[in-house]
Tab-separated table of C-alpha atoms in Angstrom:
chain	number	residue	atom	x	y	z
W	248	UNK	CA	53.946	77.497	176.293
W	249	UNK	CA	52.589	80.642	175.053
W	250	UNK	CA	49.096	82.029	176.310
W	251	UNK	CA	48.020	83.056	172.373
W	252	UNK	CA	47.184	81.321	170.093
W	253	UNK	CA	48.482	81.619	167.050
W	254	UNK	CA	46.746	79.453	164.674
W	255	UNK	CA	48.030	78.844	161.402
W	256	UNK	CA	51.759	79.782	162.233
W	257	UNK	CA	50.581	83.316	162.439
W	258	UNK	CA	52.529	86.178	163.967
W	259	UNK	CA	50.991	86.833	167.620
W	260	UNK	CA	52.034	90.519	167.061
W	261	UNK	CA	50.141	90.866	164.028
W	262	UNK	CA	46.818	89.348	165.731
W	263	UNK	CA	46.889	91.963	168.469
W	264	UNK	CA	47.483	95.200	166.002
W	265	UNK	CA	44.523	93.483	163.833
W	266	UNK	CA	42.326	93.999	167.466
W	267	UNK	CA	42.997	97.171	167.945
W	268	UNK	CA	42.393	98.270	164.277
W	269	UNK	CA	38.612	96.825	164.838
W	270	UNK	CA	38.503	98.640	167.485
W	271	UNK	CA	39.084	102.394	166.463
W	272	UNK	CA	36.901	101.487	163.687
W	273	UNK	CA	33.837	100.589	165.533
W	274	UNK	CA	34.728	103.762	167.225
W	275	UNK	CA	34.585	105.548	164.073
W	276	UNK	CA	31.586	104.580	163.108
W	277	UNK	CA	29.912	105.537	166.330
W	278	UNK	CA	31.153	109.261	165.750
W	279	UNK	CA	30.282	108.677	162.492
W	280	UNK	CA	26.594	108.523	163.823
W	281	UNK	CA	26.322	110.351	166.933
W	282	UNK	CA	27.856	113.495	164.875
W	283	UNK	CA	24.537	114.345	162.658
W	284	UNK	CA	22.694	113.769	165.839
W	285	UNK	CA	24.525	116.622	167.336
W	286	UNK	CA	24.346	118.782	164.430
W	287	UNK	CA	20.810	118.024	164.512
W	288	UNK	CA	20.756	119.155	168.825
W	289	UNK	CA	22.850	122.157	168.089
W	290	UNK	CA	20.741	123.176	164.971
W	291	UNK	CA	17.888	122.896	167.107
W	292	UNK	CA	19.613	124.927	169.813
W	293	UNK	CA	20.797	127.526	167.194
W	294	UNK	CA	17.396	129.433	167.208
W	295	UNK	CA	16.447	129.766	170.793
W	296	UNK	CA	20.555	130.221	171.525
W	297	UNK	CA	20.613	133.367	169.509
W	298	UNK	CA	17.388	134.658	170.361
W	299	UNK	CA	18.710	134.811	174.544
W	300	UNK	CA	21.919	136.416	172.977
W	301	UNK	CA	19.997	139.079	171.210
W	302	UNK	CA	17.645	139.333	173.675
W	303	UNK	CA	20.107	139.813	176.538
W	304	UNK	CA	22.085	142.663	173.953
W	305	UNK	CA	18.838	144.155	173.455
W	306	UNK	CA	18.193	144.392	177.294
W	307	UNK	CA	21.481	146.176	177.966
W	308	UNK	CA	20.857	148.378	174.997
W	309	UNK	CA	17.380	149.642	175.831
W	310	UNK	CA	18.349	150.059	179.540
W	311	UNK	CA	21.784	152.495	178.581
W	312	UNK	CA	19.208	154.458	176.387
W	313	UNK	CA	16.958	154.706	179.214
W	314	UNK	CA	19.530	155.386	181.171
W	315	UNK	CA	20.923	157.902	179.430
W	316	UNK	CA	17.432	159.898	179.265
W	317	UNK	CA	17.306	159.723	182.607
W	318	UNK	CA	20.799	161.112	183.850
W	319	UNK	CA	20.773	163.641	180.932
W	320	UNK	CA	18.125	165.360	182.811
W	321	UNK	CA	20.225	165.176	185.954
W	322	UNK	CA	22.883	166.262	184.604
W	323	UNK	CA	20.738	169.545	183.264
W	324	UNK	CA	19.479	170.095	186.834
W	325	UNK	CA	23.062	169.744	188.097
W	326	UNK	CA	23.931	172.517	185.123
W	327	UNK	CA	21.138	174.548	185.860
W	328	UNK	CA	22.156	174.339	189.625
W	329	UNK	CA	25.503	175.354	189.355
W	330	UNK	CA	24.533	178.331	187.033
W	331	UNK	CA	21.532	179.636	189.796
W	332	UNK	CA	24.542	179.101	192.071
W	333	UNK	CA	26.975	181.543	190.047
W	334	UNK	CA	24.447	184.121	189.446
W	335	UNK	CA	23.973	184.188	193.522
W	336	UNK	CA	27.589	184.561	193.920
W	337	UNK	CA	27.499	187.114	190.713
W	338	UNK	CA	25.080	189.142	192.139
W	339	UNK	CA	26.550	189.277	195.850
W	340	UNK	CA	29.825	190.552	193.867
W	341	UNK	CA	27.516	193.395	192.179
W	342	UNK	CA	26.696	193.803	195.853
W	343	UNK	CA	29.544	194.322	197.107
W	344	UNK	CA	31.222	196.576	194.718
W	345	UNK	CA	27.974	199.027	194.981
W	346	UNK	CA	28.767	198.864	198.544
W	347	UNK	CA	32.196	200.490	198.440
W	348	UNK	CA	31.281	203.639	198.321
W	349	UNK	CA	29.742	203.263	201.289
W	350	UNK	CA	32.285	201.545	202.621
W	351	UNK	CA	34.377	204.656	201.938
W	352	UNK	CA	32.000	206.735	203.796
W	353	UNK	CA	31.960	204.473	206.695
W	354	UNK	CA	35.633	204.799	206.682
W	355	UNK	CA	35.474	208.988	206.390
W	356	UNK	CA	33.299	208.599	209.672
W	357	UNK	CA	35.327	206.462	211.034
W	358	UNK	CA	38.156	209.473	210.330
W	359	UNK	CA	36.621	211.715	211.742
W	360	UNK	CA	35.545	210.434	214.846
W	361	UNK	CA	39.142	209.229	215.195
W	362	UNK	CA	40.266	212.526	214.453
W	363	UNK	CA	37.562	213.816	217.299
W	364	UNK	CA	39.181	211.847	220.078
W	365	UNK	CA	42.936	212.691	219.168
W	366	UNK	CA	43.857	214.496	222.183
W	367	UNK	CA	43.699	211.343	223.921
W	368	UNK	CA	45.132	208.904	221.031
W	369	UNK	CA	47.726	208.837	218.909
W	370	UNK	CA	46.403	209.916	215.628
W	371	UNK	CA	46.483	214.049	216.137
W	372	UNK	CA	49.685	215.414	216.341
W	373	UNK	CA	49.791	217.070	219.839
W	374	UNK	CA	52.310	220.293	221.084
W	375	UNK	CA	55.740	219.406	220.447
W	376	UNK	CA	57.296	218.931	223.341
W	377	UNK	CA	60.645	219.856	224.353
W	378	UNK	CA	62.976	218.067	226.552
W	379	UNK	CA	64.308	220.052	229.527
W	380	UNK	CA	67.957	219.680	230.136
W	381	UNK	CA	71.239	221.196	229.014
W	382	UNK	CA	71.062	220.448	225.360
W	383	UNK	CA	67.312	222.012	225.222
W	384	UNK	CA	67.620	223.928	222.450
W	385	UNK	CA	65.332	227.665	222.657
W	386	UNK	CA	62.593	227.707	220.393
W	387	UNK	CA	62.439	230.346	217.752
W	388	UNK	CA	59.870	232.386	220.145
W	389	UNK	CA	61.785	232.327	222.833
W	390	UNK	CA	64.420	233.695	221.257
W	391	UNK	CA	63.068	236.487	219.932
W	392	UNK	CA	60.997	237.354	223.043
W	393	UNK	CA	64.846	237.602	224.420
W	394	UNK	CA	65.304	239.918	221.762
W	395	UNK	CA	62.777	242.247	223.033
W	396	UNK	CA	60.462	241.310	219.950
W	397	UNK	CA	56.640	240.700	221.040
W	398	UNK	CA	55.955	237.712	218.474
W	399	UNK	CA	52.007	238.296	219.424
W	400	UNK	CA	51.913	241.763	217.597
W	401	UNK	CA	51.543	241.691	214.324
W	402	UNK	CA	55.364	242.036	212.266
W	403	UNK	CA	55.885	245.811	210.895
W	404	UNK	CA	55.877	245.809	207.457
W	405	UNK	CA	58.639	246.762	204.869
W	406	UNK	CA	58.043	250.670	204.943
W	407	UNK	CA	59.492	253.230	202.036
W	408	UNK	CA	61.339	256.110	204.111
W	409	UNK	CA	60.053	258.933	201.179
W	410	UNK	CA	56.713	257.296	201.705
W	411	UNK	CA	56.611	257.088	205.656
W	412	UNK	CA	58.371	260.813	205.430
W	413	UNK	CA	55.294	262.341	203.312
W	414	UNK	CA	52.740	260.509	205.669
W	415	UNK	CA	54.517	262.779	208.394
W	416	UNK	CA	54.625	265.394	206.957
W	417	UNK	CA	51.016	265.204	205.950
W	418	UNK	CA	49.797	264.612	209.429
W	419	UNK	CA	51.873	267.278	210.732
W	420	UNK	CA	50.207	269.565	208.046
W	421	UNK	CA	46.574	268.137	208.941
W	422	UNK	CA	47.321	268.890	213.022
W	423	UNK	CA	48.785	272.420	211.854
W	424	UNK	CA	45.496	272.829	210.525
W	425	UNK	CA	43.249	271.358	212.903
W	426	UNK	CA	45.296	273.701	215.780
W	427	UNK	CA	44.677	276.727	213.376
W	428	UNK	CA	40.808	275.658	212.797
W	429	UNK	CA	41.106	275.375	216.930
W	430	UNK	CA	42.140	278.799	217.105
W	431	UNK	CA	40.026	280.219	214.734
W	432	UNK	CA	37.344	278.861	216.096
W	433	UNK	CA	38.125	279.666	219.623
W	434	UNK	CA	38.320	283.393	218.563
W	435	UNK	CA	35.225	283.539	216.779
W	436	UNK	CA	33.373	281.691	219.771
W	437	UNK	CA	34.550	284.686	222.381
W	438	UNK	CA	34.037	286.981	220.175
W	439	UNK	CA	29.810	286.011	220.015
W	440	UNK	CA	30.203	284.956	223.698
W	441	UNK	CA	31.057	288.998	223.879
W	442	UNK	CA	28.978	290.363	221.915
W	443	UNK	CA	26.031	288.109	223.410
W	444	UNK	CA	27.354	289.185	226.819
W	445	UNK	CA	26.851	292.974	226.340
W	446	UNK	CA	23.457	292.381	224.525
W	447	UNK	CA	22.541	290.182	227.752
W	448	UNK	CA	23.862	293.361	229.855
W	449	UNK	CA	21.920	295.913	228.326
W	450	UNK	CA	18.687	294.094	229.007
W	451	UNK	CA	19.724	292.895	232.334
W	452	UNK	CA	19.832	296.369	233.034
W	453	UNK	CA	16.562	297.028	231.678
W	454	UNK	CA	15.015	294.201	233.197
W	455	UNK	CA	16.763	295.053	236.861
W	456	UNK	CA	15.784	298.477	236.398
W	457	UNK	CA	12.186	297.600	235.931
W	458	UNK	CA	11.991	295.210	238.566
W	459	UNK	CA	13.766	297.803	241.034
U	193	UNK	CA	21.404	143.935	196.981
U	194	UNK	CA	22.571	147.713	197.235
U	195	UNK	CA	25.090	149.557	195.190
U	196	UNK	CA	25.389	153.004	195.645
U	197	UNK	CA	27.491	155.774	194.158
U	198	UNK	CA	30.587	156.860	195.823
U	199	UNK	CA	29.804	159.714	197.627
U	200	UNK	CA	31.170	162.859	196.962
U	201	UNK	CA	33.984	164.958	198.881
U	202	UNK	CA	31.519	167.058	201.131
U	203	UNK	CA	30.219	170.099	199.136
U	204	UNK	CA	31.646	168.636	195.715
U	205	UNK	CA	29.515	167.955	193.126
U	206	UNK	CA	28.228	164.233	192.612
U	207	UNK	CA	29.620	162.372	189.535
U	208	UNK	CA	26.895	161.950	187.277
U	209	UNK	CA	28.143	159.034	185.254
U	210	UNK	CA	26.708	157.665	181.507
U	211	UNK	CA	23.778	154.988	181.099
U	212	UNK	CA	26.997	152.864	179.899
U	213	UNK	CA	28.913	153.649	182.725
U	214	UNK	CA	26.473	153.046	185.102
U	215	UNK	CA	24.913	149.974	183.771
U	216	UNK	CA	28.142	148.190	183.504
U	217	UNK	CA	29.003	149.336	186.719
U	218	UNK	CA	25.774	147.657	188.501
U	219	UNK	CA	25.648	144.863	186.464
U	220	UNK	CA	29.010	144.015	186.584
U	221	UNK	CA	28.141	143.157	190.178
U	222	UNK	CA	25.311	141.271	189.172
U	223	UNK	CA	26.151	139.067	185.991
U	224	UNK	CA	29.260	139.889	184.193
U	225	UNK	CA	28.105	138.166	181.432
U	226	UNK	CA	25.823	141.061	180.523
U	227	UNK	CA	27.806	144.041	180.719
U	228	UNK	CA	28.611	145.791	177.522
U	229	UNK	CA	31.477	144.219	176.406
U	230	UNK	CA	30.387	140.304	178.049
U	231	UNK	CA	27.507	140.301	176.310
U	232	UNK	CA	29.520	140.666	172.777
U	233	UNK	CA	31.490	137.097	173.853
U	234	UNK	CA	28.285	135.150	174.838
U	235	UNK	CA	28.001	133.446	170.896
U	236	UNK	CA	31.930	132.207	171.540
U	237	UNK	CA	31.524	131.015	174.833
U	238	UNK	CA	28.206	129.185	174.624
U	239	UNK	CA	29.343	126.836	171.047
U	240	UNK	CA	28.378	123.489	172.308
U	241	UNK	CA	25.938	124.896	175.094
U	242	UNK	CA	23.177	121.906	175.577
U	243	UNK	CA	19.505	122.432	175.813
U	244	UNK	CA	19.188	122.224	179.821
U	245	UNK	CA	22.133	124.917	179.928
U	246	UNK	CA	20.986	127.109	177.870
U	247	UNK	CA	17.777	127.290	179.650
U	248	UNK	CA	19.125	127.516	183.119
U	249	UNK	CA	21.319	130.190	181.202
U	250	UNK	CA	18.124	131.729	180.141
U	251	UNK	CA	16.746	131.861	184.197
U	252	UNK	CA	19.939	133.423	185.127
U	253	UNK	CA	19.554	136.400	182.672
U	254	UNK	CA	16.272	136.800	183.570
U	255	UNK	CA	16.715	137.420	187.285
U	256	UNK	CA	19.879	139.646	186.837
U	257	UNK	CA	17.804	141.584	184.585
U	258	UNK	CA	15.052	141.557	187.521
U	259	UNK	CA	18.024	142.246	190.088
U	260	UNK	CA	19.668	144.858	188.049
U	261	UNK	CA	16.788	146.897	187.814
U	262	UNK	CA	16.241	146.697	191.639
U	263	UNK	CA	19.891	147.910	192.071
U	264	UNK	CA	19.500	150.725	189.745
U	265	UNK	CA	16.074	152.268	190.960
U	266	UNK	CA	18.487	152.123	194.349
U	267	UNK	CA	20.990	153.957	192.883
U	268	UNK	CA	19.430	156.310	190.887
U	269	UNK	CA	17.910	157.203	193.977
U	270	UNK	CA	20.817	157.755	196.035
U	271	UNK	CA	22.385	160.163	193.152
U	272	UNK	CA	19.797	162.464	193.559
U	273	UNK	CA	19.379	162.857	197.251
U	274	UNK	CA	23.588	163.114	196.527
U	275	UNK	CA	22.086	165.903	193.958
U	276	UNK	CA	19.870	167.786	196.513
U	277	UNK	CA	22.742	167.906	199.276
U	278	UNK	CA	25.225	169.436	196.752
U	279	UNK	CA	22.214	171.997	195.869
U	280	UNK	CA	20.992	172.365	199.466
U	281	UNK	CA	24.859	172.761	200.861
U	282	UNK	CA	26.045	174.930	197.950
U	283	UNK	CA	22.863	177.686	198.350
U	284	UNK	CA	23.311	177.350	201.957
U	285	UNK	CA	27.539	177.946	201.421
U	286	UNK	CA	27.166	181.184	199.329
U	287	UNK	CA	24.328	182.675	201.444
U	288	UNK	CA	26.592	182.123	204.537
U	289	UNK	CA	29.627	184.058	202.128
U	290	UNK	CA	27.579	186.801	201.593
U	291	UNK	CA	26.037	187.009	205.355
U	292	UNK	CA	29.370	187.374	206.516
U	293	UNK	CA	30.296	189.431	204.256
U	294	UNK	CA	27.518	191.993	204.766
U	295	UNK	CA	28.142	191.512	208.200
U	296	UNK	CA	31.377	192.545	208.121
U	297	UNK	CA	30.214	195.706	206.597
U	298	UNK	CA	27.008	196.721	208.623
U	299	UNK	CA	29.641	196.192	212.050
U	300	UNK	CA	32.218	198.572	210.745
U	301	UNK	CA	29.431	201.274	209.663
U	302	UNK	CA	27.722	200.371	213.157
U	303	UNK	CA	31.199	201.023	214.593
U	304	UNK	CA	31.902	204.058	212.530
U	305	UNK	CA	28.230	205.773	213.534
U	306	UNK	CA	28.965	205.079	217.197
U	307	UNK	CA	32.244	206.209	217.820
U	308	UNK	CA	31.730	209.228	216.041
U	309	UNK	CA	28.351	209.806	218.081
């Protein structure tokens, strides 16, 4: 006994196919409905849909512009800062090169006054001094002071023998004179001390013989 | 909600970044949806949007807008105090260079003057 029905000697396979044909057509025809009603939902959507969109781009766009003002002008203060900044350091460079001079002269002082206290540093060569012991070696002046040669006078000087020979014989000359001058005068003075004498006498005389 | 700028190395310059840059950067913590290059898939991705989700859509927007401009007033904020530190520090860096280097100078001449005296 079969469960269908098949009325009119009809094929029970063919019945249910025929079912489900009616039923993706009903189907159908309820897309076939609802679709202009959602055309009609999203048409209506469309407008306000687009208007958020824009509205949203337009939001970003006006706030990057704004944005952009805005940080431009930080970005010139951060310029402006960095250039105060390397005129500072420009300036303290100026500075510093005017300074060396200066700086030289500090070091000349500091030279000097170096150079001031070198007896008791290093910087001023001091005497020489000369290791006692067998291998001491005699200095130049000692050597020559064994020599019989005083270093402290003052060394003769290269002397021409004609030259040196006329010099003697000139100053032998000059002392001939000067003893003949000595003589000469010598004779003339006795000679007035004489004469002066007897003169003196004579009146002596006088004078005595008055006085007596 | 805060977002702040990284902060810089100390003494280095703060990163001044564009308005692009900086408004995708806060929003993007916000709503993605409305950074620069969301905002250009929103007519894709919203096709068969109904009425009640595009106006809850709508309410969203409107407070990451209102958010977003919170956040950037807060960050704007914090870039230029960043600013005034860089400017403070690097005055305060190059008058210390040159006070040392002065210094430097006015001790030898003060040791020169003295030692010679």
């Amino acid at each position: 006994m079969s469960f269908i029905e098949v009325p009119n000697g009809q094929d029970p396979l063919l019945k249910i196919e025929k079912t489900e044909a009616t039923a993706s057509e009903q189907k159908a025809e309820e897309k076939d409905t609802k679709k202009p009603e959602q055309k009609e939902m999203k048409e209506q959507l469309r407008k306000p849909k687009e208007e958020l969109h824009q509205g949203a781009r337009n939001g970003v766009e006006q706030r990057i512009a704004a944005h952009n003002v805005r940080l431009t002008a930080l970005q010139n203060q951060k310029d402006r800062h960095d250039t105060d900044v390397a005129t500072l350091k420009r300036r303290a460079d100026e500075k510093k090169e005017h300074l060396k001079d200066t700086d030289l002269a500090a070091d000349l002082v500091t030279d000097t006054a170096t150079a001031m206290q070198a007896p008791e540093g290093k910087t001023k060569p001091g005497p020489v001094e000369i290791p006692e012991g067998e291998d001491r070696q005699e200095t130049k002046q000692e050597q020559m002071l064994a020599k019989g040669v005083d270093q402290t006078k003052a060394p003769e000087k290269n002397v021409n023998p004609e030259i040196a020979q006329a010099q003697v014989a000139a100053l032998e000359q000059a002392d001939v004179r000067t003893e003949q001058n000595t003589e000469v005068a010598d004779t003339k003075a006795a000679q007035k001390t004489e004469s002066a004498d007897s003169a003196r006498g004579v009146g002596t005389n006088q004078a005595g013989g008055q006085i007596a | 909600m805060s977002i702040s700028p990284q902060a810089p190395p100390a003494g280095a310059a703060p990163v001044i970044p564009t308005g692009q840059e900086l408004f995708d950067v806060i929003m993007g913590q916000i709503e993605p949806e409305l950074t620069t290059e969301g905002v250009k898939t929103l007519d894709q991705k919203y096709q068969n949007e109904t009425a009640e989700g595009l106006m809850e859509r709508k309410k969203r927007y409107d407070l990451a807008f209102e958010r977003y401009d919170q956040a950037y007033e807060g960050y704007v904020g914090t870039l230029q105090a960043q600013m005034q530190r860089y400017r403070k520090h690097s005055f305060n860096q190059a008058e210390m260079e040159d006070r040392q280097s002065e210094g430097n100078f006015l001790d030898r001449i003060h040791t020169a003057m003295f030692k010679a005296a």
